[in-house]
Amino acid sequence: MRAFTYERAETPQQAAMAAASTDHARFIAGGTNLLDLMKIEVETPAHLIDVNGLGLDTIEDTDDGGLRVGALVRNTDLAADPRVRRHYGVLTRALVAGASGQLRNKATTGGNLLQRTRCPYFYDTNMPCNKRRPGAGCAAREGFSRQLAVIGGSEHCIATHPSDMAVAMRLLDAEVETVLPNGNTRAIPIADFHRLPGDTPQIDSVLIPGEFITAVTLPRPLGGKHFYHKVRDRASYAFALVSVAAVVQPDGSGRVALGGVAPKPWRREEADEALPRGAKAVMARLLDGAEPTHENRFKVNLAERTLAAVLAEAKE
Amino acid sequence: MSQHPRFKITRRALMIVGAASAASLGLPRLATAGRDGESPTSAPAADDKAATAEVAFTVNGVPRRFTADTRLTLLDALREQLRLTGTKKGCDHGQCGACTVMVNGRRVNACLSLAVMHEGDEITTVEGLGTPDNLDPMQAAFIEHDGYQCGYCTPGQICSAKATLQEIQDGVPSHVTADLNAPMKVTAEEIRERMSGNICRCGAYANILDAVRDVAGEQS
């Protein structure tokens, strides 16, 4: 691990200012992803801003019937909140499908959104990776790509976004609240929060330097039946090959989002409209334009079959 | 842990000597910071020189205060600074669970946490759960059910097992919880899922499960 200086932030705006005005600074909250990457020197911050003392760890009711989740609410606490369990079951299901009990106790709501990819070439500093070293090339496209994206990638990067939580939040149309270094705040729809790689795969989100996530808001509950089906190589504690988040209403309408297939949580509202016609109709729209590799072509079929299983369960 | 009386130098002492000589071979020297009353900001890390910060927390009820390289993980602080070697280093990347300890009553991977981030925290390691003469029920159950072979993962397994039962009692759902809104139950399936962050390369899982179920049965 490279040496770094360390400070504890006192307010969100001070954290944002410090991050914007210090070279190679990073926020640290749970640290479960950042420290892992610092140990292998994929991340080499010169300065860490510890935000754990900022509070931001409560879940509050909003005026329009939704919830405002503080950025530092731990994954365990968000999953266990009685309001989330009752009205946002897909979010609880997604959270407990991710990581291990120990990691969920540390990992935060804001940090989970900012996880880096688990693409093996991003982790292996001996291999070229445009996300880790822009311009180096992408070893994944011709390499071991079984885990990687089938849609939304570019010739420069086919990494997937690893978060389960973010897939549920995309399904729920959450908003990400931030504070900027100049003290202004903004709310970013989750659909716009994560970027596709294009020719700048090193930039994962639309956050500007120093911008700090303070909360994630969930709109009023959707009702319906909630599902998060995650297909992976182990029964527990593994990243998704494919995951399907869905809310299905009694009349068969609803929403679908996918994890494990794209550089960001993958949802197209026009695909939701096809839900009453079944999984094949949904996937024809949701995965239209997919460009799988020879190793991950199976994900296209797997996504459709996983959604079919969800829809069968919804009818029970 | 008992030391064999016939050995003058334990393996552990040898490793400490080894570490000390490595330090004398030009690893960056620790510059101490930490003037009393200063804001909790570390001394500068010029180029790749180590930065340090003061930190104080409680381990097994004993207050500890020391100057830490900012890079020091909680795991290395426990083992190398405080000489509490019950907590084990396995993968050092949060994948194996050997380093599981309790921080403010919740299980975490000590390897994925910086020591300087634990100001004021209450940390419990396996040494704080029981002693050879006064075992914690979970420790006794692991012995009773032979819930280990080599024993390296065992301290992490025991900390995680205690937390698992507490989390079920506290109503924290898991991936296998059928009804998110009903009271949680202790089942074999729940224990297996909740213990998936603790790897046992000897494969003692069946006996670990028996040990945890035994303790859960006594509690309920």
Coordinates of C-alpha atoms in Angstrom, one line a residue:
Chain A
M1 CA 0.0 0.0 0.0
R2 CA 1.3 3.5 -0.8
A3 CA 1.6 6.0 2.0
F4 CA -1.2 8.5 2.4
T5 CA -2.2 11.2 4.8
Y6 CA -5.4 11.0 6.7
E7 CA -8.1 13.4 8.0
R8 CA -11.5 13.1 9.5
A9 CA -14.1 15.3 7.9
E10 CA -16.3 17.4 10.1
T11 CA -19.1 18.3 7.6
P12 CA -20.1 17.0 4.2
Q13 CA -19.2 20.3 2.5
Q14 CA -15.8 20.4 4.3
A15 CA -15.3 16.9 3.0
A16 CA -16.1 17.9 -0.5
M17 CA -13.9 21.0 -0.3
A18 CA -11.0 19.0 1.0
A19 CA -11.4 16.4 -1.7
A20 CA -11.5 19.0 -4.4
S21 CA -8.5 20.9 -3.1
T22 CA -6.2 18.0 -2.3
D23 CA -4.3 16.1 -4.9
H24 CA -5.2 12.4 -5.3
A25 CA -7.7 12.5 -2.4
R26 CA -10.4 9.9 -1.8
F27 CA -13.2 9.6 0.6
I28 CA -13.3 6.6 2.8
A29 CA -16.4 5.2 4.5
G30 CA -16.7 1.4 4.9
G31 CA -13.5 1.0 3.0
T32 CA -14.2 -2.6 2.0
N33 CA -13.6 -2.0 -1.7
L34 CA -11.1 1.0 -1.5
L35 CA -8.7 -0.7 0.9
D36 CA -8.8 -3.9 -1.1
L37 CA -7.8 -1.9 -4.1
M38 CA -5.2 0.1 -2.2
K39 CA -3.5 -3.1 -1.1
I40 CA -2.8 -4.1 -4.7
E41 CA -2.1 -0.5 -5.7
V42 CA -4.9 -0.3 -8.2
E43 CA -6.0 2.7 -6.1
T44 CA -3.1 4.9 -4.9
P45 CA -4.6 7.9 -3.1
A46 CA -2.2 10.3 -1.4
H47 CA -4.8 11.5 1.0
L48 CA -7.9 9.8 2.7
I49 CA -10.8 11.8 4.0
D50 CA -12.6 9.7 6.6
V51 CA -16.3 10.5 6.4
N52 CA -17.5 8.1 9.0
G53 CA -18.0 10.8 11.6
L54 CA -20.5 12.8 9.5
G55 CA -23.7 11.2 10.8
L56 CA -25.7 10.7 7.6
D57 CA -26.7 7.3 9.1
T58 CA -30.4 7.6 9.4
I59 CA -33.3 6.6 7.2
E60 CA -36.1 9.2 7.2
D61 CA -39.6 9.4 5.8
T62 CA -39.9 12.0 3.0
D63 CA -42.9 14.3 2.6
D64 CA -44.0 12.5 -0.6
G65 CA -44.2 9.0 1.1
G66 CA -40.7 7.8 0.2
L67 CA -37.5 7.3 2.2
R68 CA -34.4 9.3 2.4
V69 CA -31.4 7.0 3.2
G70 CA -28.3 8.6 4.6
A71 CA -25.1 7.9 2.6
L72 CA -23.5 6.3 5.6
V73 CA -26.3 3.9 6.4
R74 CA -24.7 0.5 6.4
N75 CA -26.0 -2.2 4.0
T76 CA -27.0 -4.3 7.0
D77 CA -29.1 -1.5 8.5
L78 CA -30.7 -0.6 5.2
A79 CA -31.7 -4.2 4.5
A80 CA -33.1 -4.7 8.0
D81 CA -35.1 -1.5 8.2
P82 CA -38.8 -2.5 8.7
R83 CA -40.0 0.1 6.2
V84 CA -37.6 -1.2 3.6
R85 CA -38.4 -4.8 4.2
R86 CA -42.1 -4.1 4.0
H87 CA -42.3 -1.6 1.1
Y88 CA -39.0 -2.0 -0.8
G89 CA -38.5 -5.7 -0.6
V90 CA -36.5 -5.7 -3.8
L91 CA -33.9 -3.5 -2.1
T92 CA -33.6 -5.7 0.9
R93 CA -33.3 -8.8 -1.3
A94 CA -30.6 -7.2 -3.4
L95 CA -28.6 -6.0 -0.4
V96 CA -28.6 -9.4 1.3
A97 CA -27.7 -11.1 -2.0
G98 CA -24.4 -9.2 -2.0
A99 CA -21.1 -9.7 -0.1
S100 CA -21.0 -11.3 3.3
G101 CA -22.4 -10.5 6.7
Q102 CA -19.1 -8.9 7.8
L103 CA -18.8 -6.7 4.7
R104 CA -22.5 -5.6 4.8
N105 CA -21.9 -4.4 8.4
K106 CA -19.2 -2.0 7.0
A107 CA -20.3 -1.2 3.5
T108 CA -22.3 2.0 3.1
T109 CA -25.2 3.2 0.9
G110 CA -23.0 5.8 -0.9
G111 CA -20.0 3.6 -1.1
N112 CA -21.9 0.7 -2.6
L113 CA -22.9 2.9 -5.5
L114 CA -19.3 3.8 -6.1
Q115 CA -17.9 0.3 -6.0
R116 CA -15.3 -0.4 -8.8
T117 CA -15.7 -3.2 -11.2
R118 CA -14.5 -6.7 -10.3
C119 CA -13.2 -7.3 -13.8
P120 CA -10.1 -9.6 -13.3
Y121 CA -8.1 -7.4 -15.7
F122 CA -8.8 -4.3 -13.6
Y123 CA -7.4 -6.1 -10.6
D124 CA -4.3 -7.5 -12.3
T125 CA -1.8 -4.7 -12.5
N126 CA 0.3 -6.8 -15.0
M127 CA -2.4 -6.7 -17.6
P128 CA -3.6 -3.8 -19.7
C129 CA -6.9 -2.1 -18.6
N130 CA -8.3 1.1 -19.8
K131 CA -10.3 1.7 -16.7
R132 CA -7.2 1.4 -14.5
R133 CA -4.7 3.0 -16.9
P134 CA -6.5 5.0 -19.7
G135 CA -5.0 4.1 -23.1
A136 CA -3.4 0.9 -21.9
G137 CA -5.8 -1.3 -23.8
C138 CA -8.4 -3.8 -22.8
A139 CA -7.3 -7.4 -22.1
A140 CA -10.8 -8.5 -21.3
R141 CA -12.3 -8.5 -24.7
E142 CA -10.1 -11.3 -26.0
G143 CA -9.5 -12.7 -22.5
F144 CA -11.6 -14.4 -19.8
S145 CA -14.8 -12.5 -20.3
R146 CA -17.3 -14.9 -18.7
Q147 CA -18.2 -12.5 -16.0
L148 CA -18.2 -9.4 -18.1
A149 CA -20.7 -7.1 -19.9
V150 CA -22.9 -8.2 -22.8
I151 CA -24.4 -4.8 -23.4
G152 CA -23.4 -1.1 -22.8
G153 CA -19.7 -1.8 -23.2
S154 CA -17.4 -0.3 -25.7
E155 CA -14.2 -1.4 -27.6
H156 CA -12.3 0.1 -24.7
C157 CA -14.0 -1.6 -21.8
I158 CA -16.6 -4.4 -21.1
A159 CA -16.4 -4.3 -17.3
T160 CA -19.7 -4.8 -15.3
H161 CA -20.9 -2.7 -12.4
P162 CA -20.7 -5.1 -9.4
S163 CA -23.4 -3.7 -7.1
D164 CA -26.6 -5.6 -6.4
M165 CA -28.0 -2.7 -4.3
A166 CA -27.7 -0.3 -7.3
V167 CA -29.8 -2.5 -9.5
A168 CA -32.7 -2.4 -7.0
M169 CA -32.3 1.4 -6.7
R170 CA -32.4 1.7 -10.5
L171 CA -35.6 -0.3 -10.5
L172 CA -37.0 2.0 -7.9
D173 CA -35.9 5.2 -9.7
A174 CA -33.9 6.4 -6.7
E175 CA -32.2 9.8 -6.6
V176 CA -28.6 10.4 -5.5
E177 CA -28.2 13.6 -3.4
T178 CA -24.8 15.2 -3.3
V179 CA -23.0 18.2 -2.1
L180 CA -20.5 20.0 -4.3
P181 CA -17.2 21.6 -3.2
N182 CA -18.8 25.1 -3.7
G183 CA -21.6 24.1 -1.2
N184 CA -24.3 23.7 -3.8
T185 CA -26.3 20.5 -3.7
R186 CA -27.9 18.5 -6.5
A187 CA -30.1 15.4 -6.9
I188 CA -29.0 12.9 -9.7
P189 CA -31.5 10.4 -11.0
I190 CA -29.9 6.9 -10.5
A191 CA -30.5 6.3 -14.3
D192 CA -28.0 9.1 -15.0
F193 CA -25.6 8.4 -12.1
H194 CA -23.4 5.6 -13.6
R195 CA -21.8 6.2 -17.0
L196 CA -21.2 3.9 -19.9
P197 CA -17.5 3.5 -20.7
G198 CA -17.4 4.9 -24.2
D199 CA -13.8 6.1 -24.7
T200 CA -13.3 7.2 -21.0
P201 CA -13.9 3.9 -19.1
Q202 CA -11.9 5.3 -16.2
I203 CA -14.8 7.5 -15.1
D204 CA -17.5 5.4 -13.5
S205 CA -20.1 8.1 -12.5
V206 CA -21.2 11.6 -13.3
L207 CA -19.8 12.9 -10.0
I208 CA -17.4 15.8 -10.4
P209 CA -14.1 15.9 -8.4
G210 CA -14.9 16.4 -4.7
E211 CA -18.6 15.9 -5.1
F212 CA -19.9 13.9 -2.1
I213 CA -23.0 11.7 -1.8
T214 CA -25.1 12.7 1.2
A215 CA -28.2 10.5 0.7
V216 CA -30.2 8.3 -1.6
T217 CA -33.9 9.0 -1.8
L218 CA -36.5 6.4 -2.7
P219 CA -39.8 7.5 -4.2
R220 CA -43.1 6.4 -2.7
P221 CA -43.5 2.6 -2.7
L222 CA -44.6 0.8 -5.9
G223 CA -46.6 -2.0 -4.2
G224 CA -46.7 -5.3 -6.2
K225 CA -44.5 -8.3 -5.6
H226 CA -40.8 -7.7 -5.3
F227 CA -38.0 -10.0 -6.6
Y228 CA -34.3 -10.0 -6.8
H229 CA -33.0 -13.3 -8.4
K230 CA -29.3 -13.5 -8.5
V231 CA -27.6 -16.3 -10.5
R232 CA -23.9 -16.9 -9.6
D233 CA -21.2 -19.5 -9.5
R234 CA -21.7 -20.2 -5.7
A235 CA -24.9 -20.3 -3.6
S236 CA -23.6 -17.4 -1.5
Y237 CA -21.0 -14.7 -1.4
A238 CA -20.2 -14.3 -5.2
F239 CA -20.8 -11.6 -7.8
A240 CA -23.7 -12.0 -10.2
L241 CA -23.4 -13.7 -13.6
V242 CA -26.9 -12.3 -14.1
S243 CA -29.4 -10.8 -11.6
V244 CA -33.0 -9.8 -12.2
A245 CA -34.7 -7.1 -10.1
A246 CA -38.4 -6.9 -10.7
V247 CA -41.6 -5.5 -9.3
V248 CA -44.7 -7.2 -10.7
Q249 CA -48.2 -5.9 -10.2
P250 CA -51.3 -8.1 -10.0
D251 CA -52.2 -7.2 -13.6
G252 CA -48.8 -8.4 -14.9
S253 CA -47.4 -4.9 -15.5
G254 CA -44.2 -3.9 -13.7
R255 CA -40.6 -3.1 -13.9
V256 CA -37.4 -5.0 -14.7
A257 CA -33.7 -4.2 -14.2
L258 CA -30.7 -6.4 -14.7
G259 CA -27.3 -6.7 -12.9
G260 CA -24.2 -8.5 -14.1
V261 CA -24.7 -7.7 -17.7
A262 CA -23.7 -4.1 -18.2
P263 CA -21.3 -1.4 -17.0
K264 CA -24.3 0.1 -15.0
P265 CA -27.5 -1.2 -13.6
W266 CA -29.4 -2.1 -16.8
R267 CA -33.0 -0.9 -17.3
R268 CA -35.0 0.4 -20.3
E269 CA -38.4 1.7 -19.5
E270 CA -39.7 0.6 -23.0
A271 CA -38.8 -3.0 -22.0
D272 CA -41.0 -2.7 -18.9
E273 CA -44.0 -2.1 -21.1
A274 CA -43.5 -5.6 -22.6
L275 CA -43.7 -7.3 -19.2
P276 CA -47.3 -8.6 -19.5
R277 CA -46.2 -10.4 -22.7
G278 CA -43.5 -12.4 -20.9
A279 CA -39.7 -12.7 -20.5
K280 CA -38.9 -13.1 -24.2
A281 CA -40.7 -9.9 -25.2
V282 CA -39.0 -8.0 -22.4
M283 CA -35.5 -9.2 -23.3
A284 CA -36.0 -8.5 -27.0
R285 CA -36.1 -4.8 -25.9
L286 CA -34.0 -4.9 -22.8
L287 CA -31.0 -6.6 -24.4
D288 CA -31.5 -5.3 -28.0
G289 CA -28.1 -4.4 -29.3
A290 CA -26.2 -6.8 -27.0
E291 CA -22.7 -7.7 -28.2
P292 CA -21.7 -10.7 -26.0
T293 CA -18.2 -12.2 -26.3
H294 CA -17.6 -15.9 -27.1
E295 CA -17.4 -16.6 -23.4
N296 CA -20.5 -14.7 -22.1
R297 CA -23.0 -15.3 -24.8
F298 CA -24.9 -17.5 -22.3
K299 CA -25.8 -14.5 -20.2
V300 CA -28.4 -13.4 -22.8
N301 CA -30.3 -16.7 -22.4
L302 CA -29.7 -16.8 -18.7
A303 CA -31.2 -13.4 -18.2
E304 CA -34.4 -14.4 -20.1
R305 CA -34.7 -17.6 -18.2
T306 CA -34.2 -15.9 -14.9
L307 CA -36.9 -13.4 -15.7
A308 CA -39.2 -16.2 -16.8
A309 CA -38.6 -17.8 -13.4
V310 CA -39.4 -14.6 -11.7
L311 CA -42.6 -14.1 -13.7
A312 CA -43.7 -17.7 -12.9
E313 CA -43.2 -17.0 -9.2
A314 CA -45.1 -13.8 -9.5
K315 CA -48.2 -15.8 -10.6
E316 CA -48.1 -18.2 -7.6
Chain B
M1 CA -2.4 -19.6 24.2
S2 CA 0.1 -21.8 26.1
Q3 CA 3.7 -21.7 25.2
H4 CA 5.9 -24.8 25.2
P5 CA 8.3 -24.4 28.1
R6 CA 11.2 -26.2 26.4
F7 CA 11.5 -23.9 23.5
K8 CA 13.6 -20.8 24.2
I9 CA 12.5 -19.0 21.0
T10 CA 9.0 -19.5 19.8
R11 CA 8.1 -19.3 16.2
R12 CA 6.3 -16.1 16.9
A13 CA 9.4 -14.5 18.5
L14 CA 11.4 -15.5 15.4
M15 CA 8.9 -13.7 13.2
I16 CA 9.1 -10.6 15.3
V17 CA 12.9 -10.6 15.1
G18 CA 12.5 -11.1 11.3
A19 CA 10.2 -8.1 11.1
A20 CA 12.6 -6.0 13.1
S21 CA 15.5 -6.8 10.9
A22 CA 13.4 -6.1 7.8
A23 CA 12.7 -2.7 9.3
S24 CA 16.4 -2.0 9.8
L25 CA 16.9 -2.7 6.1
G26 CA 15.6 0.6 4.9
L27 CA 11.8 0.5 5.2
P28 CA 10.4 4.0 5.7
R29 CA 10.9 5.2 9.2
L30 CA 7.8 6.2 11.1
A31 CA 7.6 10.0 11.7
T32 CA 5.5 10.6 14.8
A33 CA 2.8 13.2 14.8
G34 CA 0.1 13.4 17.5
R35 CA 0.6 16.5 19.5
D36 CA -2.1 16.5 22.2
G37 CA -5.2 18.5 21.3
E38 CA -4.4 18.6 17.6
S39 CA -7.1 17.9 15.2
P40 CA -7.2 14.3 14.1
T41 CA -5.2 14.8 11.0
S42 CA -2.1 12.8 10.2
A43 CA 1.4 14.1 9.8
P44 CA 2.3 14.7 6.2
A45 CA 3.3 11.9 3.9
A46 CA 6.0 13.5 1.7
D47 CA 6.7 11.4 -1.3
D48 CA 6.2 7.8 -0.3
K49 CA 7.2 8.3 3.4
A50 CA 4.9 6.9 6.0
A51 CA 2.3 9.2 7.6
T52 CA 1.2 8.5 11.2
A53 CA -1.7 9.4 13.4
E54 CA -2.7 8.8 17.0
V55 CA -5.6 6.5 17.7
A56 CA -7.2 5.2 20.8
F57 CA -9.7 2.4 21.1
T58 CA -10.7 -0.3 23.6
V59 CA -9.8 -4.0 22.9
N60 CA -11.5 -6.6 25.1
G61 CA -12.3 -3.9 27.6
V62 CA -8.7 -2.6 27.8
P63 CA -8.1 1.0 26.6
R64 CA -5.3 1.2 24.0
R65 CA -3.6 4.2 22.6
F66 CA -0.8 4.2 20.1
T67 CA 0.7 6.0 17.0
A68 CA -0.1 4.2 13.9
D69 CA 1.2 4.3 10.3
T70 CA -2.0 5.4 8.5
R71 CA -1.7 2.2 6.4
L72 CA -1.9 -0.1 9.4
T73 CA -5.0 -2.2 9.2
L74 CA -7.0 -3.0 12.3
L75 CA -5.9 -6.6 11.9
D76 CA -2.2 -5.8 11.9
A77 CA -2.7 -3.4 14.8
L78 CA -4.3 -6.2 16.8
R79 CA -1.6 -8.8 15.9
E80 CA 1.6 -6.8 15.5
Q81 CA 1.1 -3.7 17.8
L82 CA -1.1 -5.2 20.5
R83 CA 0.2 -8.8 20.3
L84 CA -3.3 -10.2 20.2
T85 CA -2.6 -13.0 17.7
G86 CA -5.8 -14.9 18.2
T87 CA -7.3 -13.0 15.3
K88 CA -5.8 -14.5 12.1
K89 CA -4.7 -13.2 8.8
G90 CA -5.9 -15.4 5.9
C91 CA -6.4 -13.7 2.6
D92 CA -6.0 -10.1 3.8
H93 CA -8.7 -9.1 1.3
G94 CA -12.0 -9.6 3.1
Q95 CA -12.7 -12.9 1.4
C96 CA -11.9 -15.6 4.0
G97 CA -13.2 -14.2 7.3
A98 CA -10.3 -15.4 9.4
C99 CA -9.8 -11.9 10.7
T100 CA -13.4 -11.5 11.9
V101 CA -13.7 -9.4 15.1
M102 CA -16.5 -7.5 16.7
V103 CA -16.5 -3.7 16.5
N104 CA -19.1 -2.0 18.7
G105 CA -20.9 -5.3 18.8
R106 CA -20.9 -6.0 15.0
R107 CA -18.7 -8.5 13.1
V108 CA -16.3 -7.0 10.6
N109 CA -13.3 -8.0 8.6
A110 CA -10.4 -6.5 10.5
C111 CA -8.2 -6.7 7.4
L112 CA -10.4 -4.2 5.5
S113 CA -10.4 -1.5 8.0
L114 CA -7.7 1.0 9.0
A115 CA -6.6 1.2 12.6
V116 CA -6.8 5.0 12.6
M117 CA -10.5 4.8 11.6
H118 CA -11.4 3.1 14.9
E119 CA -11.0 6.1 17.3
G120 CA -13.2 5.4 20.4
D121 CA -14.4 2.0 19.2
E122 CA -14.9 -1.0 21.3
I123 CA -13.3 -4.0 19.8
T124 CA -13.7 -7.6 20.9
T125 CA -11.4 -10.3 19.6
V126 CA -11.6 -14.1 20.3
E127 CA -9.3 -13.4 23.3
G128 CA -12.1 -11.3 24.8
L129 CA -14.8 -14.0 24.5
G130 CA -13.5 -16.5 27.0
T131 CA -10.4 -18.1 28.5
P132 CA -9.3 -21.7 28.5
D133 CA -10.7 -22.0 32.1
N134 CA -13.9 -20.1 31.3
L135 CA -14.9 -20.7 27.7
D136 CA -17.6 -18.9 25.9
P137 CA -20.5 -21.3 25.1
M138 CA -19.6 -21.0 21.4
Q139 CA -16.0 -21.8 22.0
A140 CA -17.1 -24.8 24.1
A141 CA -19.4 -26.0 21.3
F142 CA -16.7 -25.8 18.7
I143 CA -14.6 -28.1 20.9
E144 CA -17.5 -30.4 21.7
H145 CA -18.5 -30.8 18.0
D146 CA -14.9 -30.8 16.7
G147 CA -15.7 -27.7 14.6
Y148 CA -12.2 -27.4 13.2
Q149 CA -9.2 -29.3 12.0
C150 CA -6.2 -27.1 11.7
G151 CA -7.9 -24.3 13.7
Y152 CA -6.6 -21.4 11.7
C153 CA -10.1 -20.1 10.7
T154 CA -11.6 -20.9 14.1
P155 CA -11.3 -17.6 15.9
G156 CA -13.0 -15.9 12.9
Q157 CA -15.6 -18.7 12.7
I158 CA -16.4 -18.3 16.4
C159 CA -16.7 -14.5 16.3
S160 CA -18.9 -14.8 13.1
A161 CA -21.0 -17.5 14.7
K162 CA -21.8 -15.5 17.7
A163 CA -22.7 -12.5 15.5
T164 CA -24.8 -14.7 13.3
L165 CA -27.1 -15.7 16.2
Q166 CA -27.3 -12.1 17.4
E167 CA -28.2 -10.9 13.9
I168 CA -31.0 -13.4 13.6
Q169 CA -32.2 -12.4 17.1
D170 CA -32.1 -8.7 16.0
G171 CA -34.2 -9.4 12.9
V172 CA -31.6 -8.8 10.3
P173 CA -32.8 -10.7 7.2
S174 CA -30.5 -12.9 5.0
H175 CA -30.6 -14.1 1.4
V176 CA -32.4 -17.3 2.4
T177 CA -35.0 -15.6 4.7
A178 CA -38.3 -16.6 3.1
D179 CA -40.6 -13.9 4.6
L180 CA -38.9 -10.6 5.2
N181 CA -41.6 -9.4 7.5
A182 CA -41.9 -12.5 9.8
P183 CA -39.8 -13.2 12.9
M184 CA -36.4 -14.7 11.9
K185 CA -35.7 -18.3 12.7
V186 CA -32.5 -20.1 13.4
T187 CA -32.3 -22.8 10.8
A188 CA -29.4 -24.8 9.3
E189 CA -30.0 -23.0 6.0
E190 CA -29.9 -19.5 7.7
I191 CA -26.6 -20.4 9.6
R192 CA -24.9 -21.7 6.4
E193 CA -25.9 -18.5 4.4
R194 CA -24.9 -16.1 7.2
M195 CA -21.6 -17.9 7.7
S196 CA -20.6 -17.8 4.0
G197 CA -18.1 -15.1 4.7
N198 CA -16.0 -17.5 6.7
I199 CA -14.0 -20.1 4.7
C200 CA -12.6 -23.3 6.2
R201 CA -10.1 -25.0 4.0
C202 CA -10.2 -28.1 6.1
G203 CA -13.8 -28.4 5.3
A204 CA -15.1 -28.6 8.9
Y205 CA -18.4 -27.0 7.9
A206 CA -20.7 -29.8 9.0
N207 CA -19.3 -29.7 12.5
I208 CA -19.2 -25.9 12.6
L209 CA -22.9 -26.0 11.7
D210 CA -23.6 -28.5 14.5
A211 CA -21.7 -26.3 17.0
V212 CA -23.7 -23.2 16.1
R213 CA -27.0 -25.0 16.1
D214 CA -26.1 -26.5 19.5
V215 CA -25.6 -23.0 21.0
A216 CA -28.7 -21.6 19.3
G217 CA -30.7 -24.5 20.8
E218 CA -29.4 -23.7 24.3
Q219 CA -30.3 -20.0 23.8
S220 CA -33.8 -20.5 22.5

